[in-house]
Amino acid sequence: MPNAYTALWTNDLCKALAREGYAGERLTVMFGGPHQSLPSFLRAGVRPGDVIHPIRVFRKRMWVLGAMEVGRVLDYDTVGEELAMEDYLRLIHWKPLKAGCVSEVVVGPPGSPLTFDRPVPPDLLARLTYRSRRGERQIRHVVDGELRSAVSVHGIYRLAPESAAELNALVRESRTA
């Protein structure tokens, strides 16, 4: 069964993507690396078939920016040799996502349109749960429906199935609204 993950994007990245007109474009590529500023999808356990939800924390709220299914996770140094020209052009198009030391590229079929105006409702934020080998945990620092610190979502984390279903529904719902 596929898993779903969140991947925190910085506010600077989101502002740059919005300014450069990426809002509304369907996600097809994401980049990962060895550092905390650009974490590794492989180290997080991401596999083909999984879904990644890029998120942002802004003004004490969590925003889900979209969803993308993982087709392949490739080594950045050899990605040009492994991708068809169409996919390589998508990689170049999404170059603003490439920040810092990149060691891997996640490619997939077109995902949901990228949006910066989809807040996670306070009730969902309060019950959103991540799953790891050590068990499950809810997001820390949620007070009265506000996310007071992004520390517990900084990185790439696997969602519990119920939370994954709710985030997927939120993304689908806003696409049809």
GROMACS .gro file of C-alpha atoms in nm:
model
  177
    1MET     CA    1   0.000   0.000   0.000
    2PRO     CA    2   0.144   0.342  -0.093
    3ASN     CA    3   0.230   0.591   0.177
    4ALA     CA    4   0.181   0.966   0.184
    5TYR     CA    5   0.434   1.221   0.309
    6THR     CA    6   0.459   1.590   0.377
    7ALA     CA    7   0.765   1.787   0.268
    8LEU     CA    8   0.812   2.134   0.415
    9TRP     CA    9   0.895   2.409   0.165
   10THR     CA   10   1.037   2.739   0.287
   11ASN     CA   11   0.840   3.060   0.268
   12ASP     CA   12   1.114   3.210   0.050
   13LEU     CA   13   1.071   2.928  -0.201
   14CYS     CA   14   0.692   2.968  -0.199
   15LYS     CA   15   0.719   3.344  -0.254
   16ALA     CA   16   0.960   3.291  -0.543
   17LEU     CA   17   0.736   3.028  -0.706
   18ALA     CA   18   0.430   3.252  -0.671
   19ARG     CA   19   0.618   3.555  -0.806
   20GLU     CA   20   0.748   3.354  -1.105
   21GLY     CA   21   0.400   3.230  -1.198
   22TYR     CA   22   0.414   2.864  -1.092
   23ALA     CA   23   0.075   2.877  -0.916
   24GLY     CA   24  -0.168   2.653  -1.102
   25GLU     CA   25   0.104   2.439  -1.263
   26ARG     CA   26   0.089   2.065  -1.202
   27LEU     CA   27   0.375   1.927  -0.991
   28THR     CA   28   0.598   1.675  -1.174
   29VAL     CA   29   0.937   1.708  -1.004
   30MET     CA   30   1.084   1.753  -0.655
   31PHE     CA   31   1.443   1.760  -0.536
   32GLY     CA   32   1.603   1.606  -0.228
   33GLY     CA   33   1.946   1.608  -0.075
   34PRO     CA   34   2.163   1.520   0.220
   35HIS     CA   35   2.103   1.829   0.434
   36GLN     CA   36   1.826   1.950   0.662
   37SER     CA   37   1.756   2.242   0.428
   38LEU     CA   38   1.681   1.997   0.144
   39PRO     CA   39   1.609   1.658   0.303
   40SER     CA   40   1.638   1.318   0.140
   41PHE     CA   41   1.325   1.146   0.011
   42LEU     CA   42   1.512   0.814   0.008
   43ARG     CA   43   1.617   0.848   0.371
   44ALA     CA   44   1.253   0.925   0.458
   45GLY     CA   45   1.151   0.596   0.294
   46VAL     CA   46   0.972   0.742  -0.010
   47ARG     CA   47   0.909   0.483  -0.284
   48PRO     CA   48   0.736   0.478  -0.624
   49GLY     CA   49   0.359   0.496  -0.584
   50ASP     CA   50   0.379   0.710  -0.270
   51VAL     CA   51   0.228   1.059  -0.261
   52ILE     CA   52   0.414   1.370  -0.150
   53HIS     CA   53   0.230   1.676  -0.021
   54PRO     CA   54   0.449   1.986  -0.018
   55ILE     CA   55   0.347   2.206   0.275
   56ARG     CA   56   0.426   2.553   0.400
   57VAL     CA   57   0.396   2.706   0.746
   58PHE     CA   58   0.298   3.071   0.722
   59ARG     CA   59   0.121   3.303   0.966
   60LYS     CA   60   0.069   3.025   1.222
   61ARG     CA   61  -0.109   2.803   0.971
   62MET     CA   62  -0.010   2.501   0.769
   63TRP     CA   63  -0.083   2.526   0.397
   64VAL     CA   64  -0.096   2.218   0.174
   65LEU     CA   65   0.043   2.327  -0.163
   66GLY     CA   66  -0.051   2.023  -0.368
   67ALA     CA   67   0.015   1.653  -0.416
   68MET     CA   68   0.236   1.450  -0.645
   69GLU     CA   69   0.262   1.074  -0.694
   70VAL     CA   70   0.617   0.940  -0.699
   71GLY     CA   71   0.706   0.768  -1.025
   72ARG     CA   72   1.079   0.729  -0.962
   73VAL     CA   73   1.349   0.855  -0.728
   74LEU     CA   74   1.666   0.912  -0.929
   75ASP     CA   75   2.025   1.005  -0.855
   76TYR     CA   76   2.072   1.372  -0.945
   77ASP     CA   77   2.415   1.316  -1.101
   78THR     CA   78   2.280   1.072  -1.361
   79VAL     CA   79   1.922   1.197  -1.402
   80GLY     CA   80   1.991   1.334  -1.752
   81GLU     CA   81   2.090   0.989  -1.873
   82GLU     CA   82   1.780   0.822  -1.727
   83LEU     CA   83   1.500   1.058  -1.828
   84ALA     CA   84   1.324   1.095  -2.160
   85MET     CA   85   1.361   1.443  -2.310
   86GLU     CA   86   1.006   1.543  -2.208
   87ASP     CA   87   1.073   1.453  -1.846
   88TYR     CA   88   1.413   1.623  -1.852
   89LEU     CA   89   1.248   1.943  -1.976
   90ARG     CA   90   1.007   1.925  -1.679
   91LEU     CA   91   1.305   1.893  -1.449
   92ILE     CA   92   1.458   2.208  -1.599
   93HIS     CA   93   1.122   2.388  -1.577
   94TRP     CA   94   1.099   2.322  -1.202
   95LYS     CA   95   1.456   2.439  -1.141
   96PRO     CA   96   1.348   2.690  -0.871
   97LEU     CA   97   1.273   2.390  -0.645
   98LYS     CA   98   1.641   2.296  -0.664
   99ALA     CA   99   1.807   2.468  -0.371
  100GLY     CA  100   2.131   2.378  -0.201
  101CYS     CA  101   2.302   2.042  -0.233
  102VAL     CA  102   2.082   1.818  -0.447
  103SER     CA  103   2.148   1.444  -0.459
  104GLU     CA  104   1.814   1.303  -0.576
  105VAL     CA  105   1.522   1.387  -0.800
  106VAL     CA  106   1.165   1.265  -0.756
  107VAL     CA  107   0.972   1.253  -1.084
  108GLY     CA  108   0.615   1.153  -1.140
  109PRO     CA  109   0.308   1.200  -1.350
  110PRO     CA  110   0.150   1.545  -1.330
  111GLY     CA  111   0.012   1.593  -0.982
  112SER     CA  112  -0.230   1.848  -0.850
  113PRO     CA  113  -0.195   2.214  -0.944
  114LEU     CA  114   0.036   2.408  -0.715
  115THR     CA  115  -0.154   2.654  -0.497
  116PHE     CA  116  -0.061   2.886  -0.213
  117ASP     CA  117  -0.414   2.943  -0.083
  118ARG     CA  118  -0.514   2.608   0.068
  119PRO     CA  119  -0.487   2.625   0.449
  120VAL     CA  120  -0.524   2.309   0.653
  121PRO     CA  121  -0.837   2.363   0.866
  122PRO     CA  122  -0.760   2.404   1.238
  123ASP     CA  123  -0.949   2.085   1.335
  124LEU     CA  124  -0.750   1.878   1.083
  125LEU     CA  125  -0.425   2.042   1.192
  126ALA     CA  126  -0.498   1.944   1.553
  127ARG     CA  127  -0.544   1.575   1.466
  128LEU     CA  128  -0.291   1.541   1.180
  129THR     CA  129  -0.073   1.243   1.267
  130TYR     CA  130   0.263   1.118   1.144
  131ARG     CA  131   0.378   0.756   1.158
  132SER     CA  132   0.732   0.625   1.205
  133ARG     CA  133   0.896   0.304   1.321
  134ARG     CA  134   0.867   0.434   1.675
  135GLY     CA  135   0.491   0.484   1.652
  136GLU     CA  136   0.258   0.770   1.579
  137ARG     CA  137   0.276   1.134   1.680
  138GLN     CA  138   0.068   1.440   1.627
  139ILE     CA  139   0.214   1.772   1.526
  140ARG     CA  140   0.355   1.956   1.824
  141HIS     CA  141   0.303   2.324   1.896
  142VAL     CA  142  -0.060   2.334   1.778
  143VAL     CA  143  -0.247   2.571   2.010
  144ASP     CA  144  -0.606   2.678   1.948
  145GLY     CA  145  -0.585   2.571   1.583
  146GLU     CA  146  -0.261   2.760   1.521
  147LEU     CA  147   0.081   2.614   1.447
  148ARG     CA  148   0.311   2.811   1.676
  149SER     CA  149   0.634   2.644   1.553
  150ALA     CA  150   0.723   2.453   1.237
  151VAL     CA  151   0.989   2.241   1.408
  152SER     CA  152   0.782   1.922   1.415
  153VAL     CA  153   0.703   1.938   1.039
  154HIS     CA  154   1.048   2.047   0.920
  155GLY     CA  155   1.160   1.771   0.685
  156ILE     CA  156   0.985   1.485   0.510
  157TYR     CA  157   0.746   1.282   0.726
  158ARG     CA  158   0.514   0.988   0.658
  159LEU     CA  159   0.150   1.051   0.735
  160ALA     CA  160  -0.072   0.806   0.921
  161PRO     CA  161  -0.327   0.659   0.676
  162GLU     CA  162  -0.622   0.856   0.818
  163SER     CA  163  -0.430   1.185   0.795
  164ALA     CA  164  -0.313   1.100   0.443
  165ALA     CA  165  -0.673   1.042   0.337
  166GLU     CA  166  -0.782   1.374   0.487
  167LEU     CA  167  -0.502   1.571   0.316
  168ASN     CA  168  -0.578   1.397  -0.014
  169ALA     CA  169  -0.945   1.491   0.026
  170LEU     CA  170  -0.850   1.852   0.100
  171VAL     CA  171  -0.641   1.869  -0.218
  172ARG     CA  172  -0.916   1.704  -0.429
  173GLU     CA  173  -1.189   1.919  -0.274
  174SER     CA  174  -1.011   2.245  -0.352
  175ARG     CA  175  -0.945   2.132  -0.712
  176THR     CA  176  -1.317   2.092  -0.773
  177ALA     CA  177  -1.426   2.403  -0.583
   0.00000   0.00000   0.00000
